[in-house]
């Protein structure tokens, strides 16, 4: 029978075929088809025949076709057919579908939809047919009837899609159904139905099924709804990540249930690749992605950015056209998130309103962690982002080529945090991805070499961390590092030091690298640039320190804690110690040659030798011999020759230049420290072994120092050819020479003081020698000071750095002030009898702390070792604290009137600097620091006492001192001391936990002081008020405080209308006539500005949230807005600030900075009120009205501020014109003076037009809001002052007559001068009328 149909179909006409088919029963046809299809023989030919014989023009033919279709679909779905046969059948059905009449198409489509909804599809192959049916349906022109009425084909298609999307989809067909829609022509609305349906299916699918589904969705998005697709995908993965993190941090048992981490990351990686591929093909998708992230940034960026989004954005950077935009976006996000964090941390008011979400930086670091799972497409972007952050936000260049170093105290500044984040990204990426290590290292080294002129400390730190992480791994990149060595002699000295310190662990691992470095250093030794030679010395000293010679003391014996940068990777130390010895001796040989070079190079050597000895004790002989022979060149051996040193030989004149050749004091300093170390460390060991042959140099040096001491004490200034009659001017050769000589002698005296004190063992004779040496030092320094004050040379203002070591300073101070041992009493009284000497000791301590603050380390032995410096700092602080609290300044000063500061005051100054320095450089060690200060501390109770409690104990001591000072007589009040005490209290109060009761006590104490003390000292008032505000902000918003202060200022300065008498409120006694303006006035205005900034930040946040809400839920109206508490807080803040400005605007402020700042801040106030009005305009779009308290705020601004602003403006302008008149009258002859007065007036009235413009903008938006909210907000607003500049004839005549009378006596040009600026001013004002 099948053959019959096929042969009939081959004929030209189809009549016979039609008849044959009409006579066939349906069942027979069905069986025939089924058999043929299952056998897979001629099913295709048979189908073609049947279609040819069943034309759609006849009803019977169409129905037969319809049944054949249903049968074929069932056959294909049954899964009994071979693949090829099924495909052929579906192909034929597709070809013929468009011939169907509309109603039958509808039936077919409904059959499909029912099958999907009931889940009766078996393999979904037949779904390929559905798009063809829907397309054919949409193309039908005639109307089709359904139960309810007539619809066009297009409308019917829409209805069918709607039905399909609202029904249940079986999980296994989601992908096929989504893929099917891409072949159907869809309108934007239909695409939205489909996309929403697919996104709802995401959570129901297995993780592995999501990538192909996303792929299909992205193809579908080319028809529309791009934004929704991206949002949906990102939101889904953000949620998944959150759940995953919670589960990981939560119970371990949950891991059994959920997705393993690796699988999730792999799926995310695949999806990111799909999206990036889609963006390459469809730019609009990329634009939508950026737009979506940018809009999210205005509100709460942490809601919008999540690790998945960041990873996606980083992958998109591989597409060139989006690269720059994405990096800019990420850069601004990072800095914005750090700035937000800073704002939040600094204000309790904001902390109460806004909870801090996770920071963008933690998300980026999470992306780095996740990128382990073969996210190669993300790593490149991560590396670039890291470098962009480090390049953009690294330290900037500061004076004298010194960079501002980032220390933990300063890094709170958002920009520095961004730079740190960049470094963390690179370091973590380096640890995880081997592939990219070479590139990161190369990029860092390139920057070190090429950015020599700008500070690169952050890159050197990164390099150091990288090398520390894996010195052995980096051997493979050694060629890159040795290449960098070639540039050493061209790099600035500081860079070289940092670079060598960083690569030092590698030198221990790689011999070849060490050798190439030595070659480079040897060349550099004889380079023409001084920096290159200094670099060579630094490099050699570093090598000496780190290559141990057999038999050297271990580091622990040297009591030298090795810094992190000196990690020991001593792979070859065992058998290489002998080699190391020859190697080190060779280096010392090279260094000896440096002793003939410039003073700077020699100073480096002398400073470095002591460190080398402590690390490498076996080199003691060769180093000491070198130093001894160097000293002998300048030493007078005859015991009775004065002076004992050949100072002339140290100073050289070449041509017309005189300079220092041998820094003799530094040489002696080095010798003295090496000797002391040798005696304390090496000799005890030698005595055990009874080796005596090496003692030659030690004894000889001791004798020489002894002899120099005795002879220096005997020498008079004339012996050095330096006395009051000598020439010290900086212009003559002799003057310069004498200056150098004087500094050398002073340096030598200092070294000898330290030497003799250290060997004295508290003998009275030695202390007398110390004092004599000090007198020599003092006499010279007095001569220098005197000469400098006479001459115009500024040299003396800069004190020379003391050569005393910090350890000695701390020992000396302890002995002078704290040593109460009976046996030491007599000898110490020698030193204690000299006030000058004690003051000198304290001032050197101050100088050391100042160095620490500026450079992060101090000069002298052990000055580069942070742990030792910290230890000395603790000791010094303890002594200074005791001295200040036990002998107050008042006691000390009443005794004797001396020039200069008293010792107690110097101690206080030292304490103030130390507290700052410790917070800047030793933040993590603050607990140890405070414990060291507590003399009564028992070791047992260590753990319980918190930083806050310890700090409070110190604060109380200083509070007592301040109270004593304030209770003294007015004329005894020491302003300097009071100021120092306030800054010490400010420093210590930063250590208090803001939530602790101690913090509250501190706040109320400060407030009480401000309320009860009325001192007319502006700087003290400023310091105290600053302290009050800095504490108050961490407790609650300072607006009420500002309001009280503004009333006080108004009361003190009087009203702008002189007839009104203001009643004086006396909230704060600190506010008096002397301090009210400008001191307190400017202070409160700057605080008000901060409050306005916070309010502005909140309004921006709210606007972002509202715009997101409007997008996400246009339909749903909420009864209570979620932002209610924030809105309320904003309105209260602005209301209180309004009353604050209400007071100030009526105050008769002196012209100048106060008036300018007030006008600018008023302008800000109106701008922010306008922003709030705009926010409510946005809110009114969704059905919410405006709250009652907003209406009150508007009413208050209309009654209490705007009219007063205008009268204040008139007051300012009148004041200006009066001052102009007086200037004009005084100096009628001097037209230039009038011109400058004019210019000043113009400059000072500049903010006025801006303020008027701000007020008018505010009123303009209020009118809009009134219309939209149906509330008349303008009823409280008086119309603005008329500024239409009408010319009134009668007034003009009067003025002209007056002018004529005045002008008779003056020159006519004067009038011209006066007119010009008036025109200018008028132009400015008209410009601002909108």
Short mmCIF file of N, CA, C and O in Angstrom, two decimals, residues 199-244:
data_model
loop_
_atom_site.label_atom_id
_atom_site.label_comp_id
_atom_site.label_asym_id
_atom_site.label_seq_id
_atom_site.Cartn_x
_atom_site.Cartn_y
_atom_site.Cartn_z
N UNK A 199 13.97 33.04 34.13
CA UNK A 199 14.72 33.41 35.33
C UNK A 199 14.11 32.77 36.58
O UNK A 199 14.82 32.38 37.50
N UNK A 200 12.76 32.63 36.57
CA UNK A 200 12.12 31.98 37.73
C UNK A 200 12.52 30.51 37.82
O UNK A 200 12.47 29.91 38.89
N UNK A 201 12.86 29.93 36.67
CA UNK A 201 13.20 28.50 36.66
C UNK A 201 14.62 28.24 37.20
O UNK A 201 14.95 27.11 37.55
N UNK A 202 15.49 29.29 37.23
CA UNK A 202 16.90 29.11 37.65
C UNK A 202 17.05 28.28 38.93
O UNK A 202 17.77 27.29 38.94
N UNK A 203 16.37 28.69 40.02
CA UNK A 203 16.63 27.98 41.29
C UNK A 203 16.20 26.52 41.25
O UNK A 203 16.67 25.72 42.05
N UNK A 204 15.30 26.15 40.29
CA UNK A 204 14.78 24.77 40.29
C UNK A 204 15.71 23.82 39.54
O UNK A 204 15.54 22.61 39.60
N UNK A 205 16.67 24.38 38.82
CA UNK A 205 17.52 23.52 37.98
C UNK A 205 18.77 23.08 38.72
O UNK A 205 19.18 23.69 39.71
N UNK A 206 19.38 22.02 38.21
CA UNK A 206 20.70 21.63 38.73
C UNK A 206 21.72 22.66 38.28
O UNK A 206 21.58 23.29 37.23
N UNK A 207 22.80 22.79 39.06
CA UNK A 207 23.81 23.80 38.75
C UNK A 207 24.39 23.59 37.36
O UNK A 207 24.63 24.55 36.62
N UNK A 208 24.58 22.32 36.99
CA UNK A 208 25.24 22.06 35.71
C UNK A 208 24.36 22.45 34.52
O UNK A 208 24.86 22.63 33.41
N UNK A 209 23.04 22.56 34.77
CA UNK A 209 22.16 22.88 33.63
C UNK A 209 22.09 24.38 33.37
O UNK A 209 21.55 24.82 32.37
N UNK A 210 22.64 25.17 34.30
CA UNK A 210 22.46 26.61 34.16
C UNK A 210 23.30 27.22 33.02
O UNK A 210 22.79 28.03 32.26
N UNK A 211 24.59 26.84 32.85
CA UNK A 211 25.35 27.47 31.75
C UNK A 211 24.69 27.37 30.37
O UNK A 211 24.52 28.40 29.70
N UNK A 212 24.22 26.15 29.95
CA UNK A 212 23.58 26.13 28.63
C UNK A 212 22.32 26.98 28.59
O UNK A 212 22.02 27.64 27.58
N UNK A 213 21.60 27.05 29.72
CA UNK A 213 20.38 27.84 29.76
C UNK A 213 20.73 29.33 29.61
O UNK A 213 20.09 30.07 28.87
N UNK A 214 21.79 29.75 30.33
CA UNK A 214 22.21 31.15 30.23
C UNK A 214 22.60 31.45 28.79
O UNK A 214 22.29 32.52 28.25
N UNK A 215 23.27 30.49 28.16
CA UNK A 215 23.70 30.70 26.77
C UNK A 215 22.48 30.98 25.89
O UNK A 215 22.45 31.93 25.10
N UNK A 216 21.43 30.17 26.07
CA UNK A 216 20.21 30.36 25.27
C UNK A 216 19.54 31.70 25.61
O UNK A 216 19.05 32.40 24.74
N UNK A 217 19.55 32.04 26.91
CA UNK A 217 18.94 33.30 27.34
C UNK A 217 19.64 34.48 26.69
O UNK A 217 19.01 35.46 26.28
N UNK A 218 20.98 34.41 26.63
CA UNK A 218 21.74 35.52 26.07
C UNK A 218 21.42 35.68 24.58
O UNK A 218 21.32 36.81 24.07
N UNK A 219 21.24 34.54 23.90
CA UNK A 219 20.87 34.64 22.47
C UNK A 219 19.50 35.30 22.37
O UNK A 219 19.26 36.18 21.54
N UNK A 220 18.62 34.89 23.27
CA UNK A 220 17.27 35.44 23.27
C UNK A 220 17.30 36.95 23.57
O UNK A 220 16.49 37.72 23.04
N UNK A 221 18.27 37.37 24.40
CA UNK A 221 18.30 38.78 24.81
C UNK A 221 18.58 39.72 23.65
O UNK A 221 18.35 40.92 23.75
N UNK A 222 19.06 39.17 22.54
CA UNK A 222 19.29 40.07 21.39
C UNK A 222 17.95 40.61 20.87
O UNK A 222 17.91 41.59 20.14
N UNK A 223 16.82 39.95 21.26
CA UNK A 223 15.50 40.45 20.84
C UNK A 223 14.99 41.53 21.79
O UNK A 223 13.97 42.14 21.53
N UNK A 224 15.66 41.73 22.95
CA UNK A 224 15.22 42.73 23.92
C UNK A 224 15.43 42.23 25.34
O UNK A 224 15.96 41.14 25.54
N UNK A 225 15.03 43.06 26.32
CA UNK A 225 15.16 42.70 27.75
C UNK A 225 16.60 42.38 28.16
O UNK A 225 16.81 41.56 29.05
N UNK A 226 17.58 43.02 27.53
CA UNK A 226 18.97 42.72 27.89
C UNK A 226 19.23 42.97 29.38
O UNK A 226 19.86 42.20 30.08
N UNK A 227 18.70 44.13 29.83
CA UNK A 227 18.97 44.54 31.20
C UNK A 227 18.43 43.50 32.18
O UNK A 227 19.11 43.10 33.11
N UNK A 228 17.21 43.06 31.91
CA UNK A 228 16.57 42.11 32.83
C UNK A 228 17.35 40.80 32.88
O UNK A 228 17.49 40.18 33.94
N UNK A 229 17.82 40.36 31.71
CA UNK A 229 18.58 39.09 31.66
C UNK A 229 19.83 39.21 32.54
O UNK A 229 20.09 38.36 33.39
N UNK A 230 20.59 40.30 32.35
CA UNK A 230 21.83 40.48 33.13
C UNK A 230 21.52 40.59 34.62
O UNK A 230 22.16 39.95 35.45
N UNK A 231 20.50 41.40 34.93
CA UNK A 231 20.15 41.58 36.35
C UNK A 231 19.80 40.23 36.98
O UNK A 231 20.24 39.91 38.08
N UNK A 232 18.98 39.48 36.25
CA UNK A 232 18.53 38.19 36.78
C UNK A 232 19.70 37.25 37.04
O UNK A 232 19.79 36.63 38.11
N UNK A 233 20.60 37.15 36.05
CA UNK A 233 21.74 36.23 36.20
C UNK A 233 22.59 36.66 37.39
O UNK A 233 22.97 35.84 38.24
N UNK A 234 22.88 37.99 37.48
CA UNK A 234 23.77 38.46 38.55
C UNK A 234 23.11 38.28 39.91
O UNK A 234 23.75 37.86 40.87
N UNK A 235 21.82 38.59 39.99
CA UNK A 235 21.13 38.46 41.27
C UNK A 235 21.13 37.00 41.73
O UNK A 235 21.36 36.70 42.91
N UNK A 236 20.90 36.08 40.77
CA UNK A 236 20.85 34.66 41.11
C UNK A 236 22.20 34.20 41.69
O UNK A 236 22.26 33.55 42.74
N UNK A 237 23.30 34.58 41.03
CA UNK A 237 24.60 34.11 41.51
C UNK A 237 25.04 34.83 42.79
O UNK A 237 25.72 34.25 43.62
N UNK A 238 24.61 36.07 42.92
CA UNK A 238 24.92 36.79 44.16
C UNK A 238 24.28 36.05 45.34
O UNK A 238 24.91 35.81 46.37
N UNK A 239 23.02 35.66 45.14
CA UNK A 239 22.29 34.95 46.19
C UNK A 239 22.97 33.62 46.48
O UNK A 239 23.15 33.23 47.64
N UNK A 240 23.35 32.93 45.41
CA UNK A 240 23.98 31.62 45.55
C UNK A 240 25.29 31.73 46.32
O UNK A 240 25.58 30.94 47.22
N UNK A 241 26.08 32.78 45.97
CA UNK A 241 27.35 33.01 46.67
C UNK A 241 27.11 33.24 48.15
O UNK A 241 27.83 32.72 49.01
N UNK A 242 26.09 34.07 48.45
CA UNK A 242 25.81 34.39 49.85
C UNK A 242 25.49 33.12 50.63
O UNK A 242 26.03 32.87 51.69
N UNK A 243 24.58 32.31 50.05
CA UNK A 243 24.19 31.07 50.73
C UNK A 243 25.43 30.21 50.95
O UNK A 243 25.65 29.66 52.03
N UNK A 244 26.23 30.12 49.90
CA UNK A 244 27.42 29.27 49.94
C UNK A 244 28.35 29.71 51.08
O UNK A 244 28.84 28.90 51.85
#
